[in-house]
Coordinates of C-alpha atoms in Angstrom, one line a residue:
X1 CA -55.3 -59.0 -13.5
X2 CA -51.9 -57.9 -14.8
X3 CA -49.4 -59.6 -17.1
X4 CA -47.9 -62.3 -14.8
X5 CA -45.1 -63.0 -17.2
X6 CA -43.8 -59.5 -16.8
X7 CA -44.0 -59.9 -13.0
X8 CA -42.0 -63.1 -13.3
X9 CA -39.4 -61.5 -15.5
X10 CA -39.1 -58.5 -13.2
X11 CA -38.7 -60.8 -10.1
X12 CA -36.1 -63.0 -11.8
X13 CA -34.2 -59.9 -13.1
X14 CA -34.1 -58.3 -9.7
X15 CA -33.0 -61.4 -7.9
X16 CA -31.0 -62.9 -10.8
X17 CA -32.2 -66.3 -9.6
X18 CA -35.0 -68.5 -10.9
X19 CA -35.1 -70.3 -7.5
X20 CA -35.5 -67.1 -5.5
X21 CA -38.2 -65.8 -7.9
X22 CA -40.1 -69.0 -7.5
X23 CA -40.1 -68.8 -3.7
X24 CA -41.1 -65.1 -3.8
X25 CA -44.0 -65.6 -6.2
X26 CA -45.1 -68.9 -4.6
X27 CA -44.9 -70.9 -7.9
X28 CA -42.6 -73.7 -9.0
X29 CA -39.3 -73.2 -10.6
X30 CA -40.3 -74.9 -13.8
X31 CA -43.3 -72.5 -14.0
X32 CA -40.9 -69.6 -13.7
X33 CA -38.7 -71.0 -16.5
X34 CA -41.7 -71.6 -18.7
X35 CA -43.0 -68.0 -18.3
X36 CA -39.6 -66.5 -19.1
X37 CA -39.2 -68.7 -22.1
X38 CA -42.6 -67.7 -23.4
X39 CA -41.8 -64.0 -23.0
X40 CA -38.5 -64.5 -24.8
X41 CA -40.3 -66.4 -27.6
X42 CA -42.9 -63.6 -27.9
X43 CA -40.1 -60.9 -28.0
X44 CA -37.9 -62.9 -30.3
X45 CA -34.7 -62.4 -28.2
X46 CA -33.0 -63.7 -25.1
X47 CA -33.5 -61.8 -21.9
X48 CA -31.0 -63.7 -19.8
X49 CA -27.6 -65.2 -20.3
X50 CA -27.5 -68.7 -18.7
X51 CA -24.1 -70.1 -17.6
X52 CA -24.5 -73.1 -15.4
X53 CA -26.3 -72.0 -12.2
X54 CA -25.6 -68.3 -12.9
X55 CA -27.7 -66.0 -14.9
X56 CA -27.3 -62.4 -16.0
X57 CA -29.3 -59.9 -18.0
X58 CA -28.7 -59.5 -21.7
X59 CA -28.8 -56.1 -23.4
X60 CA -32.5 -56.7 -24.2
X61 CA -33.1 -57.8 -20.6
X62 CA -31.6 -54.6 -19.2
X63 CA -33.9 -52.6 -21.6
X64 CA -36.9 -54.5 -20.5
X65 CA -36.0 -54.2 -16.8
X66 CA -35.8 -50.4 -17.1
X67 CA -39.3 -50.2 -18.5
X68 CA -40.6 -52.9 -16.1
X69 CA -39.5 -50.8 -13.1
X70 CA -41.9 -48.1 -14.4
X71 CA -44.7 -50.5 -15.2
X72 CA -44.5 -52.3 -11.8
X73 CA -44.9 -48.9 -10.1
X74 CA -47.9 -48.2 -12.2
X75 CA -49.4 -51.6 -11.3
X76 CA -49.0 -50.8 -7.6
X77 CA -50.6 -47.4 -8.1
X78 CA -53.5 -49.0 -10.0
X79 CA -54.1 -51.5 -7.2
X80 CA -54.1 -48.7 -4.6
X81 CA -56.4 -46.5 -6.6
X82 CA -58.9 -49.2 -7.2
X83 CA -58.9 -50.3 -3.6
X84 CA -59.4 -46.6 -2.6
X85 CA -62.6 -46.6 -4.6
X86 CA -63.9 -49.2 -2.2
X87 CA -62.9 -47.0 0.7
X88 CA -60.2 -49.4 1.9
X89 CA -56.5 -49.0 1.2
X90 CA -55.0 -52.1 -0.3
X91 CA -52.0 -53.3 -2.3
X92 CA -48.4 -54.1 -1.6
X93 CA -46.0 -51.8 0.2
X94 CA -42.3 -52.6 0.3
X95 CA -40.6 -50.8 3.2
X96 CA -37.0 -50.4 4.1
X97 CA -35.7 -49.1 7.5
X98 CA -32.3 -48.4 8.9
X99 CA -31.4 -50.6 11.9
X100 CA -32.5 -48.5 14.8
X101 CA -35.8 -47.6 13.2
X102 CA -36.5 -51.2 12.1
X103 CA -35.9 -52.6 15.5
X104 CA -37.1 -50.0 18.0
X105 CA -39.3 -47.3 16.3
X106 CA -41.4 -48.8 13.5
X107 CA -42.6 -52.3 14.7
X108 CA -45.5 -51.0 16.8
X109 CA -46.6 -48.7 14.0
X110 CA -46.5 -51.6 11.5
X111 CA -48.7 -53.7 13.8
X112 CA -51.3 -50.9 14.2
X113 CA -51.3 -50.2 10.5
X114 CA -51.8 -53.8 9.7
X115 CA -54.9 -53.8 12.1
X116 CA -56.1 -50.6 10.4
X117 CA -55.5 -51.8 6.8
X118 CA -55.5 -55.6 6.7
X119 CA -55.7 -55.6 2.9
X120 CA -52.2 -54.1 2.6
X121 CA -49.4 -56.5 2.2
X122 CA -46.3 -55.1 4.1
X123 CA -42.7 -56.2 3.8
X124 CA -39.7 -54.7 5.7
X125 CA -36.1 -54.7 4.7
X126 CA -33.5 -53.7 7.3
X127 CA -30.0 -52.4 6.9
X128 CA -27.9 -49.3 7.6
X129 CA -28.8 -45.9 6.0
X130 CA -26.5 -46.4 3.0
X131 CA -28.0 -49.8 2.3
X132 CA -31.6 -48.6 2.6
X133 CA -31.0 -45.6 0.2
X134 CA -29.3 -48.0 -2.3
X135 CA -32.4 -50.3 -2.1
X136 CA -34.6 -47.3 -2.9
X137 CA -32.4 -46.3 -5.8
X138 CA -32.5 -49.9 -7.1
X139 CA -36.4 -49.9 -6.8
X140 CA -36.2 -52.8 -4.3
X141 CA -38.4 -50.8 -1.9
X142 CA -41.1 -48.1 -2.3
X143 CA -40.4 -46.2 0.9
X144 CA -37.4 -45.9 3.3
X145 CA -37.1 -44.7 6.8
X146 CA -33.5 -43.7 7.7
X147 CA -31.5 -42.1 10.5
X148 CA -29.4 -39.7 8.5
X149 CA -29.8 -37.4 5.5
X150 CA -27.1 -37.9 2.9
X151 CA -28.6 -35.3 0.5
X152 CA -28.6 -37.7 -2.5
X153 CA -29.9 -35.8 -5.5
X154 CA -32.3 -38.5 -6.6
X155 CA -33.9 -38.9 -3.1
X156 CA -36.6 -36.8 -1.4
X157 CA -36.2 -36.5 2.4
X158 CA -39.1 -35.7 4.7
X159 CA -38.7 -35.5 8.5
X160 CA -40.6 -38.3 10.2
X161 CA -40.0 -38.2 14.0
X162 CA -37.3 -36.7 16.3
X163 CA -34.7 -38.7 18.2
X164 CA -32.0 -38.0 20.7
X165 CA -28.7 -39.9 21.0
X166 CA -27.8 -40.2 24.6
X167 CA -24.5 -41.3 26.2
X168 CA -25.0 -44.4 28.3
X169 CA -22.9 -46.8 30.4
X170 CA -23.6 -49.9 32.5
X171 CA -25.3 -49.3 35.8
X172 CA -22.1 -50.2 37.8
X173 CA -19.7 -48.2 35.6
X174 CA -17.3 -45.9 37.6
X175 CA -19.0 -42.9 36.0
X176 CA -22.5 -44.2 36.7
X177 CA -22.8 -42.0 39.8
X178 CA -22.1 -38.8 37.8
X179 CA -24.9 -36.8 36.3
X180 CA -22.5 -35.1 33.8
X181 CA -19.1 -35.5 32.3
X182 CA -16.9 -32.9 30.5
X183 CA -15.9 -33.0 26.9
X184 CA -12.3 -33.6 28.0
X185 CA -13.4 -36.6 30.0
X186 CA -15.4 -37.9 27.0
X187 CA -12.1 -38.1 25.1
X188 CA -10.5 -40.4 27.7
X189 CA -13.2 -43.0 28.3
X190 CA -13.3 -46.1 26.0
X191 CA -16.2 -45.7 23.6
X192 CA -18.1 -48.1 21.3
X193 CA -19.4 -46.8 18.0
X194 CA -21.4 -48.1 15.0
X195 CA -19.9 -49.0 11.7
X196 CA -19.2 -46.7 8.8
X197 CA -22.4 -46.2 6.7
X198 CA -24.5 -46.0 9.9
X199 CA -26.7 -43.0 10.1
X200 CA -26.1 -42.9 13.9
X201 CA -22.3 -42.6 13.4
X202 CA -22.8 -39.8 10.9
X203 CA -24.9 -37.8 13.3
X204 CA -22.5 -38.3 16.2
X205 CA -19.6 -37.2 14.0
X206 CA -21.4 -34.0 13.0
X207 CA -22.4 -33.2 16.6
X208 CA -18.9 -33.7 17.9
X209 CA -17.5 -31.5 15.1
X210 CA -19.8 -28.7 16.4
X211 CA -18.3 -29.1 19.9
X212 CA -14.8 -28.9 18.5
X213 CA -14.1 -32.7 18.6
X214 CA -13.3 -35.3 15.9
X215 CA -14.0 -39.0 16.0
X216 CA -10.2 -39.5 16.1
X217 CA -10.2 -37.6 19.4
X218 CA -12.2 -40.3 21.1
X219 CA -10.8 -43.4 22.8
X220 CA -12.3 -45.9 20.4
X221 CA -12.7 -49.4 22.0
X222 CA -14.9 -51.2 19.5
X223 CA -17.0 -50.7 16.4
X224 CA -20.0 -52.9 16.1
X225 CA -22.6 -53.4 13.4
X226 CA -25.8 -53.2 15.5
X227 CA -27.3 -51.3 18.4
X228 CA -28.1 -54.6 20.2
X229 CA -24.4 -55.6 19.8
X230 CA -23.3 -52.3 21.4
X231 CA -25.8 -52.6 24.3
X232 CA -24.6 -56.2 25.0
X233 CA -21.0 -55.0 24.8
X234 CA -21.6 -52.1 27.3
X235 CA -23.0 -54.5 29.9
X236 CA -19.7 -56.4 29.8
X237 CA -17.2 -53.7 29.5
X238 CA -16.0 -50.3 30.8
X239 CA -17.0 -48.6 27.6
X240 CA -19.7 -45.9 27.0
X241 CA -21.7 -45.3 23.8
X242 CA -24.1 -42.9 22.2
X243 CA -27.4 -44.7 21.5
X244 CA -30.8 -43.7 20.4
X245 CA -33.2 -43.0 23.3
X246 CA -35.7 -45.2 21.5
X247 CA -33.3 -48.1 21.8
X248 CA -32.5 -48.0 25.5
X249 CA -36.0 -47.5 27.1
X250 CA -36.1 -51.0 28.6
X251 CA -32.5 -50.9 29.9
X252 CA -33.0 -47.5 31.5
X253 CA -36.3 -48.6 33.1
X254 CA -34.8 -51.8 34.4
X255 CA -31.6 -50.1 35.7
X256 CA -29.2 -51.9 33.4
X257 CA -27.9 -48.8 31.8
X258 CA -27.5 -45.2 32.9
X259 CA -27.5 -41.9 31.0
X260 CA -24.5 -39.6 31.3
X261 CA -25.0 -36.0 30.2
X262 CA -22.0 -34.4 28.4
X263 CA -21.5 -30.7 29.2
X264 CA -21.9 -28.6 26.0
X265 CA -23.0 -31.6 23.9
X266 CA -26.6 -32.5 22.8
X267 CA -27.1 -34.9 19.9
X268 CA -30.6 -34.6 18.3
X269 CA -31.7 -35.6 14.9
X270 CA -34.7 -36.2 12.7
X271 CA -35.5 -39.6 11.3
X272 CA -36.5 -39.2 7.7
X273 CA -38.8 -41.0 5.2
X274 CA -37.2 -41.2 1.8
X275 CA -38.7 -41.7 -1.6
X276 CA -37.4 -41.2 -5.1
X277 CA -37.6 -37.7 -6.5
X278 CA -40.7 -37.2 -8.6
X279 CA -42.3 -40.4 -7.4
X280 CA -45.5 -40.3 -5.4
X281 CA -46.9 -43.7 -4.3
X282 CA -50.4 -43.5 -2.9
X283 CA -49.9 -46.4 -0.4
X284 CA -46.5 -45.0 0.8
X285 CA -48.1 -41.6 1.4
X286 CA -51.0 -43.2 3.2
X287 CA -48.6 -45.2 5.5
X288 CA -46.6 -42.1 6.3
X289 CA -49.7 -40.1 7.2
X290 CA -50.8 -42.9 9.5
X291 CA -47.3 -43.2 11.1
X292 CA -47.0 -39.4 11.8
X293 CA -50.5 -39.5 13.4
X294 CA -49.3 -42.3 15.7
X295 CA -46.3 -40.4 16.9
X296 CA -48.1 -37.1 17.3
X297 CA -50.4 -38.8 19.8
X298 CA -47.5 -39.8 22.0

């Protein structure tokens, strides 16, 4: 329906790879090359610099990419609006979610949404909050779901669902028999934290500051790049960690981990949906309405 050559150019320009573009668009690499060459011939200028196996955008390529970003968004909106006339949402929705949300919060909603709207093609990119926001700014995704709010001026933040970060330890930890520990005790026990750029770490740091503590006051044992890594680490160490309540449901139920309350410290946060300022994608809005309905029923 739409100009496939522009779609080919856009995909190659975003991936800077003919091979990756061919795989993403389910066509052969020679076909990708042919479409790009035809577009360059039509425009009368090169769009890519080719040096061996590496390609980069020319000045003309960068200009075309800037306009293609807008055009591809219009294409997605047209597809959504036309499907809406048939009473059935359809189109392609590119989602991004920070690690905790991608692994523990959103999968069940994705499955129910796919059952509800099978005509919608969904993809999910996972990373930490910084990476998801950057993907949104690069137009690699249409909608992000993140754990923290960094107040980027080009991004619109909308609360999605509430979360609590709880302090947990292994079931046979020396502190496991305690219902509560003090802030002074918190400073002495080895603790595992997420990496810099993690929304979880930012929220923890903010809550500690409110209680008169800094991250440097804690007895840092390890920093790991995933919640699963932290949970596995806890079961084999004397460390404790703050983890989303969404992420430890099974471990608490099966008696693998225990929650420790900290006197004078509660860490709650909102998960946010993020979109570019001034951009309203019908399919993204439809997905968020559906998601909020699912969590309101819980």
